[in-house]
PDB file of C-alpha atoms in Angstrom:
ATOM      1  CA  MET L   1     167.254  68.975 153.897  1.00  0.00           C
ATOM      2  CA  SER L   2     165.436  66.065 152.288  1.00  0.00           C
ATOM      3  CA  SER L   3     166.942  64.357 149.289  1.00  0.00           C
ATOM      4  CA  LEU L   4     163.971  65.358 147.141  1.00  0.00           C
ATOM      5  CA  VAL L   5     164.418  69.055 147.953  1.00  0.00           C
ATOM      6  CA  GLU L   6     168.151  68.712 147.240  1.00  0.00           C
ATOM      7  CA  ARG L   7     167.347  67.138 143.870  1.00  0.00           C
ATOM      8  CA  ILE L   8     164.917  69.979 143.034  1.00  0.00           C
ATOM      9  CA  GLU L   9     167.525  72.630 143.982  1.00  0.00           C
ATOM     10  CA  SER L  10     170.201  70.826 141.924  1.00  0.00           C
ATOM     11  CA  ASP L  11     167.854  70.732 138.912  1.00  0.00           C
ATOM     12  CA  LEU L  12     167.068  74.401 139.497  1.00  0.00           C
ATOM     13  CA  LYS L  13     170.759  75.290 139.278  1.00  0.00           C
ATOM     14  CA  THR L  14     171.135  73.142 136.172  1.00  0.00           C
ATOM     15  CA  ALA L  15     168.186  74.940 134.549  1.00  0.00           C
ATOM     16  CA  MET L  16     169.770  78.303 135.414  1.00  0.00           C
ATOM     17  CA  LYS L  17     173.085  77.317 133.859  1.00  0.00           C
ATOM     18  CA  SER L  18     171.475  75.946 130.708  1.00  0.00           C
ATOM     19  CA  ARG L  19     169.104  78.920 130.501  1.00  0.00           C
ATOM     20  CA  ASP L  20     166.048  76.646 130.299  1.00  0.00           C
ATOM     21  CA  GLN L  21     163.410  79.244 131.159  1.00  0.00           C
ATOM     22  CA  GLU L  22     160.476  76.827 131.103  1.00  0.00           C
ATOM     23  CA  THR L  23     162.039  74.415 133.615  1.00  0.00           C
ATOM     24  CA  LEU L  24     163.398  77.294 135.632  1.00  0.00           C
ATOM     25  CA  GLY L  25     159.941  78.840 136.011  1.00  0.00           C
ATOM     26  CA  THR L  26     158.359  75.522 136.974  1.00  0.00           C
ATOM     27  CA  LEU L  27     161.021  74.744 139.577  1.00  0.00           C
ATOM     28  CA  ARG L  28     160.989  78.255 141.031  1.00  0.00           C
ATOM     29  CA  LEU L  29     157.232  78.026 141.600  1.00  0.00           C
ATOM     30  CA  LEU L  30     157.716  74.598 143.161  1.00  0.00           C
ATOM     31  CA  LYS L  31     160.452  75.879 145.435  1.00  0.00           C
ATOM     32  CA  SER L  32     158.158  78.758 146.414  1.00  0.00           C
ATOM     33  CA  ASP L  33     155.384  76.261 147.242  1.00  0.00           C
ATOM     34  CA  ILE L  34     157.836  74.257 149.393  1.00  0.00           C
ATOM     35  CA  GLN L  35     158.961  77.454 151.194  1.00  0.00           C
ATOM     36  CA  TYR L  36     155.317  78.392 151.830  1.00  0.00           C
ATOM     37  CA  GLU L  37     154.580  74.950 153.277  1.00  0.00           C
ATOM     38  CA  MET L  38     157.609  75.229 155.566  1.00  0.00           C
ATOM     39  CA  THR L  39     156.408  78.638 156.754  1.00  0.00           C
ATOM     40  CA  LYS L  40     152.855  77.429 157.211  1.00  0.00           C
ATOM     41  CA  THR L  41     153.858  74.415 159.265  1.00  0.00           C
ATOM     42  CA  GLY L  42     156.724  76.118 161.061  1.00  0.00           C
ATOM     43  CA  ALA L  43     159.132  73.382 159.986  1.00  0.00           C
ATOM     44  CA  LYS L  44     162.754  74.097 159.256  1.00  0.00           C
ATOM     45  CA  GLU L  45     162.695  71.503 156.503  1.00  0.00           C
ATOM     46  CA  LEU L  46     160.150  69.144 154.937  1.00  0.00           C
ATOM     47  CA  SER L  47     160.383  65.394 154.780  1.00  0.00           C
ATOM     48  CA  ASP L  48     160.261  63.694 151.390  1.00  0.00           C
ATOM     49  CA  ALA L  49     156.624  62.702 152.061  1.00  0.00           C
ATOM     50  CA  ASP L  50     155.670  66.314 152.820  1.00  0.00           C
ATOM     51  CA  THR L  51     157.537  67.508 149.730  1.00  0.00           C
ATOM     52  CA  GLU L  52     155.677  64.920 147.621  1.00  0.00           C
ATOM     53  CA  SER L  53     152.359  66.195 148.909  1.00  0.00           C
ATOM     54  CA  VAL L  54     153.372  69.754 147.939  1.00  0.00           C
ATOM     55  CA  ILE L  55     154.295  68.510 144.456  1.00  0.00           C
ATOM     56  CA  LYS L  56     150.974  66.649 144.136  1.00  0.00           C
ATOM     57  CA  ARG L  57     149.078  69.835 145.052  1.00  0.00           C
ATOM     58  CA  ALA L  58     151.090  71.760 142.436  1.00  0.00           C
ATOM     59  CA  VAL L  59     150.240  69.122 139.788  1.00  0.00           C
ATOM     60  CA  LYS L  60     146.558  69.248 140.711  1.00  0.00           C
ATOM     61  CA  LYS L  61     146.545  73.028 140.506  1.00  0.00           C
ATOM     62  CA  ARG L  62     148.096  72.904 137.057  1.00  0.00           C
ATOM     63  CA  GLN L  63     145.637  70.222 135.900  1.00  0.00           C
ATOM     64  CA  GLU L  64     142.788  72.538 136.895  1.00  0.00           C
ATOM     65  CA  SER L  65     144.478  75.341 134.949  1.00  0.00           C
ATOM     66  CA  ILE L  66     144.671  73.137 131.863  1.00  0.00           C
ATOM     67  CA  VAL L  67     140.918  72.588 131.922  1.00  0.00           C
ATOM     68  CA  ASP L  68     140.300  76.348 132.147  1.00  0.00           C
ATOM     69  CA  LEU L  69     142.851  77.146 129.460  1.00  0.00           C
ATOM     70  CA  ASP L  70     141.354  74.564 127.112  1.00  0.00           C
ATOM     71  CA  LYS L  71     137.875  76.027 127.644  1.00  0.00           C
ATOM     72  CA  ALA L  72     139.266  79.464 126.778  1.00  0.00           C
ATOM     73  CA  GLY L  73     140.939  78.091 123.648  1.00  0.00           C
ATOM     74  CA  ARG L  74     144.449  78.900 124.826  1.00  0.00           C
ATOM     75  CA  THR L  75     146.143  75.681 123.714  1.00  0.00           C
ATOM     76  CA  ASP L  76     149.670  77.116 123.689  1.00  0.00           C
ATOM     77  CA  GLU L  77     149.484  77.921 127.425  1.00  0.00           C
ATOM     78  CA  SER L  78     147.734  74.617 128.052  1.00  0.00           C
ATOM     79  CA  ASP L  79     150.638  72.777 126.402  1.00  0.00           C
ATOM     80  CA  LEU L  80     153.056  74.729 128.581  1.00  0.00           C
ATOM     81  CA  GLU L  81     151.155  73.584 131.696  1.00  0.00           C
ATOM     82  CA  LYS L  82     151.183  69.972 130.478  1.00  0.00           C
ATOM     83  CA  ARG L  83     154.963  70.077 130.072  1.00  0.00           C
ATOM     84  CA  ALA L  84     155.260  71.563 133.572  1.00  0.00           C
ATOM     85  CA  ILE L  85     153.169  68.724 134.976  1.00  0.00           C
ATOM     86  CA  GLU L  86     155.474  66.189 133.370  1.00  0.00           C
ATOM     87  CA  LYS L  87     158.479  67.882 134.981  1.00  0.00           C
ATOM     88  CA  LEU L  88     156.769  67.912 138.359  1.00  0.00           C
ATOM     89  CA  LYS L  89     155.709  64.272 138.067  1.00  0.00           C
ATOM     90  CA  SER L  90     159.344  63.307 137.522  1.00  0.00           C
ATOM     91  CA  TYR L  91     159.860  64.085 141.239  1.00  0.00           C
ATOM     92  CA  LEU L  92     157.056  61.772 142.361  1.00  0.00           C
ATOM     93  CA  PRO L  93     157.277  58.026 142.768  1.00  0.00           C
ATOM     94  CA  GLU L  94     155.609  55.857 140.136  1.00  0.00           C
ATOM     95  CA  GLU L  95     151.801  55.826 140.481  1.00  0.00           C
ATOM     96  CA  LEU L  96     150.059  52.536 141.156  1.00  0.00           C
ATOM     97  CA  SER L  97     148.566  50.821 138.136  1.00  0.00           C
ATOM     98  CA  GLU L  98     144.843  50.238 137.698  1.00  0.00           C
ATOM     99  CA  GLU L  99     145.432  46.529 138.302  1.00  0.00           C
ATOM    100  CA  ALA L 100     147.152  47.104 141.667  1.00  0.00           C
ATOM    101  CA  ILE L 101     144.414  49.497 142.751  1.00  0.00           C
ATOM    102  CA  GLY L 102     141.775  46.998 141.582  1.00  0.00           C
ATOM    103  CA  GLN L 103     143.351  44.287 143.721  1.00  0.00           C
ATOM    104  CA  GLU L 104     143.188  46.501 146.813  1.00  0.00           C
ATOM    105  CA  ILE L 105     139.548  47.337 146.048  1.00  0.00           C
ATOM    106  CA  ASP L 106     138.740  43.640 145.644  1.00  0.00           C
ATOM    107  CA  ALA L 107     140.395  42.896 148.996  1.00  0.00           C
ATOM    108  CA  VAL L 108     138.306  45.570 150.750  1.00  0.00           C
ATOM    109  CA  LEU L 109     135.105  44.415 149.032  1.00  0.00           C
ATOM    110  CA  SER L 110     135.729  40.766 149.960  1.00  0.00           C
ATOM    111  CA  ALA L 111     136.394  41.771 153.588  1.00  0.00           C
ATOM    112  CA  ASN L 112     133.156  43.820 153.625  1.00  0.00           C
ATOM    113  CA  PRO L 113     130.696  41.992 151.315  1.00  0.00           C
ATOM    114  CA  ASP L 114     127.584  43.560 152.880  1.00  0.00           C
ATOM    115  CA  GLU L 115     128.904  47.139 152.973  1.00  0.00           C
ATOM    116  CA  SER L 116     127.164  49.457 150.509  1.00  0.00           C
ATOM    117  CA  ASN L 117     128.226  52.823 151.930  1.00  0.00           C
ATOM    118  CA  PHE L 118     130.543  54.240 149.271  1.00  0.00           C
ATOM    119  CA  GLY L 119     132.233  56.663 151.665  1.00  0.00           C
ATOM    120  CA  LYS L 120     133.214  53.926 154.105  1.00  0.00           C
ATOM    121  CA  LEU L 121     134.521  51.673 151.348  1.00  0.00           C
ATOM    122  CA  MET L 122     136.470  54.545 149.795  1.00  0.00           C
ATOM    123  CA  GLY L 123     138.002  55.374 153.173  1.00  0.00           C
ATOM    124  CA  GLN L 124     139.097  51.787 153.686  1.00  0.00           C
ATOM    125  CA  VAL L 125     140.590  51.509 150.207  1.00  0.00           C
ATOM    126  CA  MET L 126     142.470  54.816 150.557  1.00  0.00           C
ATOM    127  CA  GLY L 127     143.680  53.691 153.981  1.00  0.00           C
ATOM    128  CA  ARG L 128     145.180  50.578 152.414  1.00  0.00           C
ATOM    129  CA  LEU L 129     146.757  52.648 149.636  1.00  0.00           C
ATOM    130  CA  LYS L 130     148.172  55.344 151.910  1.00  0.00           C
ATOM    131  CA  GLY L 131     151.806  56.024 151.039  1.00  0.00           C
ATOM    132  CA  LYS L 132     151.608  54.084 147.780  1.00  0.00           C
ATOM    133  CA  ASN L 133     150.980  57.037 145.473  1.00  0.00           C
ATOM    134  CA  ALA L 134     147.538  56.169 144.160  1.00  0.00           C
ATOM    135  CA  ASP L 135     145.423  58.705 142.274  1.00  0.00           C
ATOM    136  CA  GLY L 136     142.278  59.316 144.338  1.00  0.00           C
ATOM    137  CA  ALA L 137     140.134  60.073 141.280  1.00  0.00           C
ATOM    138  CA  LEU L 138     141.148  56.770 139.692  1.00  0.00           C
ATOM    139  CA  VAL L 139     140.428  54.883 142.915  1.00  0.00           C
ATOM    140  CA  ARG L 140     137.008  56.496 143.124  1.00  0.00           C
ATOM    141  CA  SER L 141     136.079  55.637 139.519  1.00  0.00           C
ATOM    142  CA  LEU L 142     137.293  52.012 139.850  1.00  0.00           C
ATOM    143  CA  LEU L 143     135.392  51.554 143.116  1.00  0.00           C
ATOM    144  CA  GLN L 144     132.230  52.999 141.598  1.00  0.00           C
ATOM    145  CA  LYS L 145     132.500  50.526 138.702  1.00  0.00           C
ATOM    146  CA  LYS L 146     133.003  47.590 141.042  1.00  0.00           C
ATOM    147  CA  ILE L 147     130.077  48.363 143.335  1.00  0.00           C
ATOM    148  CA  GLY L 148     127.838  49.510 140.519  1.00  0.00           C
ATOM    149  CA  ASN L 149     127.267  53.161 141.550  1.00  0.00           C
TER     150      ASN L 149
END
């Protein structure tokens, strides 16, 4: 069992003992997502990297829910989702800063000064940032600013 999954299960037990229903619900859903991923891939256990990707998907799903809840005027449930996202993000490594992402974009642009195909540039930047926990939407917006799209 990966250390990240062990940490999640330990926090789940702590939430049960302290009767923290909000954390308990968030972690139970996360554990369910991890179990589903294991079943889907046929793996007996997930690596930390695979577990991180499951957590990122859960965060993204909740962010989409927040947008829908805000549109519907359900701010109380939206706040609950925001707190759940913060709990989930505590299991992820620190995200790269805009400056670090900007440096990688500059490196790709200087290596390909004549390239104007956004898709190719984006692919190269994301390839350089693979495994460094960079937000794809942030990378896209910074790259668009730099190339003037």
